[in-house]
Amino acid sequence: MRPTADSSWIVLEEGYDSLLECSRAARFAISNGFLGVRGARAIHRGGRWVANSRTLVAGLFDTAGEEPAIPRLAVAPDWMKVRILLQGEPLIHHIEDATGQERILDMQRGAVIGRARLSNASASGVKLRSFHIASLSQRAIGMQIILLEMEQGAIEVTLEASIDAVDIGLLSDRAEHGLSVWRTESSGTRLAVATAVSLQIDRRLVPSTVCGLSQWSWKWTSSPGQVICLARTVAMTRAGKDDIDPARGAQEALESAQMMGWPAVVAAHERAWDNRWACSDVEVEGDPVAQQALRFALYHLNGAANPADEHVSIAARALTGDDYHGHVFWDTEIYLLPFYTLTWPQAARALLMYRFHTLSGARARAAAMGWQGALYAWESADTGAETCPSQVVGPDRKLVDVNCGKQEQHISADIAYAVWQYWRITGDDAFLREAGAEILLETARFWASRTTMESDGHCHIRGVIGPDEYHESIDDNAFTNVMARWNIRRAIETAALLRDRWPESWRRLSGQLKLDEAELQRWGEVAKAIATGFDSSTGLFEQFAGFFTLEDIDVAAYSGRSVPIDVVLGRERTQRSQVVKQADVVALLALLPAEFPGDAAAKNFEYYASRCGHGSSLSRAMHGIVAARLGDAETALDFFRKTSAIDLDDRHAAIEGGVHIASLGGIWMMAVLGFAGLSFGNDYLALAPTLPAAWKSLSFTVQWRSRYLKIRISEPTAIVHIAMEAGDPMKVLVNGEMFTLSRVEPLQVKIKTLAGAVS
Ligand code: BGC
């Protein structure tokens, strides 16, 4: 139960502050992509006391009997509840006691460790240590260990471990001692929970005195220095309405964990984390704050995915909180997939398969809106149907209409983008043939039907919302249109590829989609004619038609504000201005740099960065990537630091509802795609590094078509060192010069400067 000694692997918080408990519960959440457990304190006083240890289960969606019905992640039973009474009085977390209590997120081991000295109102005390995990090696399993050391003798101690299912909103299907099965009211999805609890006093196993269906309780009289160990293992399994009873799977998982014993379960979990860290760690020398931020991001990213489940994706707050109800956005494809594709292709594949399995929902949506092909839901849950609410409470506590569900359609191109990148980076042809091609073709078909050829000879896409959600019902959003064009072109390329390399697959797929040459040709014409808003005389993209005529507001003049800029200006004025909520043209520049010829990259960055209010946690990462690629490492570092602060700094109120997993993905992207300047071509990986002055070196690991590469960029000597741990020789482009890399000899390239260029 000792935390990792190296401070760059831990997040430590001391003392107790009831106002910060909910934020800490999100920051200290543990997850394995199936179970997510918020990091509340081990000892509870009452049912809903301050912050409970809420558990979320991926894919367990329910609708709450409301109109319109919005699916939300249901809350699973709280399996970690513990109550301790000394002489009949509960233990208290004393607010003034700053040193006696600490909570540690041990990121290396994927565990939360708590230490405290707690006493009751009459000052009888215990020393407490707690430890819990959501097993990364056996995702059904959660484990909680609590060690107590009694300070006084002759105290009557009551210890109660229970599973709290009060008000969770699930229907009970079955309840036995240590086993319960629950069902969601709307979807009929079931959840089985099997639990085993044991208590040892001075290494002697003691049976519980009260043993309810979901309650275990012990009562004894203490002796000084007595040591008590409570060990609880839970196994949870989810099953669809028509699947077999999940109870059996939960019981089997529990039995196998019990046979292993908790030390072995913990050891297997730690080995699984070691493996994830070996594939994904990023090391920075010279900047401990950045190092911790990177590890924090990687910890949550590695805990958010489950490569074994193709029917769930990662929500905007992963499994760490209730904000956005567990819904999946473009966050996954644009901010998370780069990390998974390059460090954990199996997880990336499962996430993309989720989109493949929800393709019929996307087709139905396009058809319902009068278009063809597949229009993915802006907010997606279990079926692929649109789950975006039509109204929410705005930052000024007033109800505001939400049009994103109808108009934020770039999601379809974002998914196509992630599919293509995944295929190109991994070379997973089977995925392309069996799932990816269909997504590319159906999204392209949507775009082709979504555009209208008008009298000016251009194809227009009217009435959308781009990533900058401050402006609604706009025409020809540059991000949407250029991504749509790119989507169509990649689909045409995919069709040609399938026809040449896998004619049988092409015959099957084109037959199934009723896709013929004439339609492909039409797509090509649409792509050629799409309006993009690019003005070659200024080098600027106009964010949407008419944007440049809007009021130009100096965003910097509002830098002291403590609320988003649309609250300061009011919704209407914001909509009439050039103030941008989040990276829009800048996001396009980060994703498709080749669309910005000559000095257009620098010009667009300069224009749009100064008009951005960063009203979304997603925004700064895109700016950081672009700033680094443009060679401005210090500006990029500023974006990196501000993004890191979102979840690690208590000043950001919105963390209570869960960590911002997209911005955590953005932290990795800034390091690898920004500072290291990693990109790729048809048959090579490219690096164009630009390190901030404080970073003495940057090291990371990526996978490229079944090859494992370890890359280190060191600042004082300006050397790029690349070692290949597995795989065949490949080409690597370093600052514009091509090299061949093989396993026999690592590549060492001395570069003139670390200031890279956009590649
Ligand atoms: C952002 C979206 C994002 C969503 C979920 C919104 O505030 O504007 O871009 O997808 O949050 O993270």
Tab-separated table of N, CA, C and O and ligand atoms in Angstrom, residues 315-317 324 327-332 335 378-379 404 408 410 466-469 581-582 615-618 660-662, ligand 1:
chain	number	residue	atom	x	y	z
A	315	ALA	N	-16.751	8.757	-23.176
A	315	ALA	CA	-17.587	9.947	-23.025
A	315	ALA	C	-16.724	11.180	-22.769
A	315	ALA	O	-15.532	11.067	-22.457
A	316	ALA	N	-17.365	12.359	-22.872
A	316	ALA	CA	-16.621	13.615	-22.704
A	316	ALA	C	-15.958	13.724	-21.331
A	316	ALA	O	-14.976	14.441	-21.168
A	317	ARG	N	-16.490	13.028	-20.344
A	317	ARG	CA	-15.844	13.004	-19.019
A	317	ARG	C	-15.395	11.589	-18.683
A	317	ARG	O	-15.265	11.240	-17.506
A	324	TYR	N	-22.407	15.801	-19.074
A	324	TYR	CA	-22.691	15.300	-20.423
A	324	TYR	C	-23.224	13.866	-20.430
A	324	TYR	O	-23.241	13.194	-21.465
A	327	HIS	N	-22.218	10.929	-22.644
A	327	HIS	CA	-22.343	10.992	-24.110
A	327	HIS	C	-20.980	11.153	-24.786
A	327	HIS	O	-20.060	11.745	-24.241
A	328	VAL	N	-20.948	10.640	-26.007
A	328	VAL	CA	-19.702	10.613	-26.781
A	328	VAL	C	-19.787	11.698	-27.857
A	328	VAL	O	-20.789	11.799	-28.563
A	329	PHE	N	-18.739	12.479	-27.977
A	329	PHE	CA	-18.688	13.600	-28.934
A	329	PHE	C	-17.539	13.388	-29.931
A	329	PHE	O	-16.830	12.399	-29.875
A	330	TRP	N	-17.274	14.427	-30.730
A	330	TRP	CA	-16.089	14.400	-31.618
A	330	TRP	C	-14.807	14.347	-30.799
A	330	TRP	O	-13.733	14.031	-31.315
A	331	ASP	N	-14.911	14.644	-29.508
A	331	ASP	CA	-13.757	14.586	-28.614
A	331	ASP	C	-12.973	13.285	-28.823
A	331	ASP	O	-11.743	13.271	-28.850
A	332	THR	N	-13.741	12.168	-28.950
A	332	THR	CA	-13.083	10.857	-29.026
A	332	THR	C	-12.240	10.737	-30.290
A	332	THR	O	-11.068	10.360	-30.239
A	335	TYR	N	-9.581	14.136	-30.471
A	335	TYR	CA	-8.646	14.406	-29.368
A	335	TYR	C	-8.076	13.153	-28.708
A	335	TYR	O	-7.047	13.225	-28.049
A	378	TRP	N	-24.362	14.046	-32.977
A	378	TRP	CA	-23.403	14.946	-32.312
A	378	TRP	C	-23.108	14.415	-30.917
A	378	TRP	O	-21.979	14.393	-30.470
A	379	GLU	N	-24.149	13.970	-30.214
A	379	GLU	CA	-23.955	13.314	-28.922
A	379	GLU	C	-24.505	11.906	-29.047
A	379	GLU	O	-25.673	11.715	-29.368
A	404	CYS	N	-26.859	22.188	-31.487
A	404	CYS	CA	-25.747	21.335	-31.949
A	404	CYS	C	-26.250	19.995	-32.477
A	404	CYS	O	-25.731	19.467	-33.460
A	408	GLU	N	-24.485	20.521	-35.728
A	408	GLU	CA	-23.022	20.328	-35.631
A	408	GLU	C	-22.657	19.026	-36.351
A	408	GLU	O	-22.402	17.985	-35.733
A	410	HIS	N	-20.144	18.370	-38.486
A	410	HIS	CA	-18.750	18.017	-38.834
A	410	HIS	C	-18.347	16.692	-38.206
A	410	HIS	O	-17.387	16.060	-38.612
A	466	GLY	N	-20.106	25.049	-36.573
A	466	GLY	CA	-18.747	24.500	-36.620
A	466	GLY	C	-18.270	24.239	-35.199
A	466	GLY	O	-19.024	24.393	-34.238
A	467	PRO	N	-16.989	23.907	-35.027
A	467	PRO	CA	-16.481	23.714	-33.658
A	467	PRO	C	-16.728	24.951	-32.783
A	467	PRO	O	-16.998	24.826	-31.595
A	468	ASP	N	-16.660	26.138	-33.368
A	468	ASP	CA	-16.986	27.370	-32.641
A	468	ASP	C	-18.505	27.448	-32.490
A	468	ASP	O	-19.214	27.914	-33.368
A	469	GLU	N	-18.965	27.031	-31.333
A	469	GLU	CA	-20.425	26.926	-31.154
A	469	GLU	C	-21.100	28.248	-30.814
A	469	GLU	O	-22.307	28.283	-30.611
A	581	LYS	N	-15.534	30.675	-29.897
A	581	LYS	CA	-15.539	29.904	-28.648
A	581	LYS	C	-14.280	29.056	-28.512
A	581	LYS	O	-13.679	28.946	-27.452
A	582	GLN	N	-13.919	28.393	-29.601
A	582	GLN	CA	-12.792	27.458	-29.517
A	582	GLN	C	-12.193	27.280	-30.909
A	582	GLN	O	-12.804	27.664	-31.914
A	615	GLY	N	-13.514	29.214	-24.803
A	615	GLY	CA	-14.679	28.887	-23.981
A	615	GLY	C	-14.919	27.390	-23.864
A	615	GLY	O	-15.896	26.965	-23.259
A	616	SER	N	-14.055	26.598	-24.442
A	616	SER	CA	-14.145	25.136	-24.293
A	616	SER	C	-12.770	24.618	-23.873
A	616	SER	O	-11.738	25.137	-24.304
A	617	SER	N	-12.785	23.559	-23.068
A	617	SER	CA	-11.510	22.979	-22.605
A	617	SER	C	-10.743	22.341	-23.763
A	617	SER	O	-9.584	21.975	-23.616
A	618	LEU	N	-11.411	22.179	-24.910
A	618	LEU	CA	-10.751	21.534	-26.050
A	618	LEU	C	-9.855	22.503	-26.825
A	618	LEU	O	-9.036	22.084	-27.637
A	660	HIS	N	-11.717	16.328	-17.979
A	660	HIS	CA	-11.946	16.681	-19.382
A	660	HIS	C	-11.033	15.818	-20.240
A	660	HIS	O	-9.905	16.195	-20.541
A	661	ILE	N	-11.545	14.670	-20.604
A	661	ILE	CA	-10.661	13.680	-21.233
A	661	ILE	C	-10.113	14.180	-22.576
A	661	ILE	O	-8.980	13.859	-22.943
A	662	ALA	N	-10.887	15.017	-23.294
A	662	ALA	CA	-10.383	15.509	-24.580
A	662	ALA	C	-9.183	16.421	-24.360
A	662	ALA	O	-8.191	16.357	-25.094
B	1	BGC	C1	-17.466	21.854	-26.760
B	1	BGC	C2	-17.537	20.718	-27.747
B	1	BGC	C3	-17.262	19.418	-27.024
B	1	BGC	C4	-18.197	19.240	-25.846
B	1	BGC	C5	-17.874	18.005	-25.025
B	1	BGC	C6	-18.451	21.583	-25.626
B	1	BGC	O1	-18.360	22.600	-24.695
B	1	BGC	O2	-17.755	23.060	-27.381
B	1	BGC	O3	-16.583	20.916	-28.764
B	1	BGC	O4	-17.385	18.362	-27.901
B	1	BGC	O5	-18.101	20.358	-24.999
B	1	BGC	O6	-16.569	18.049	-24.541
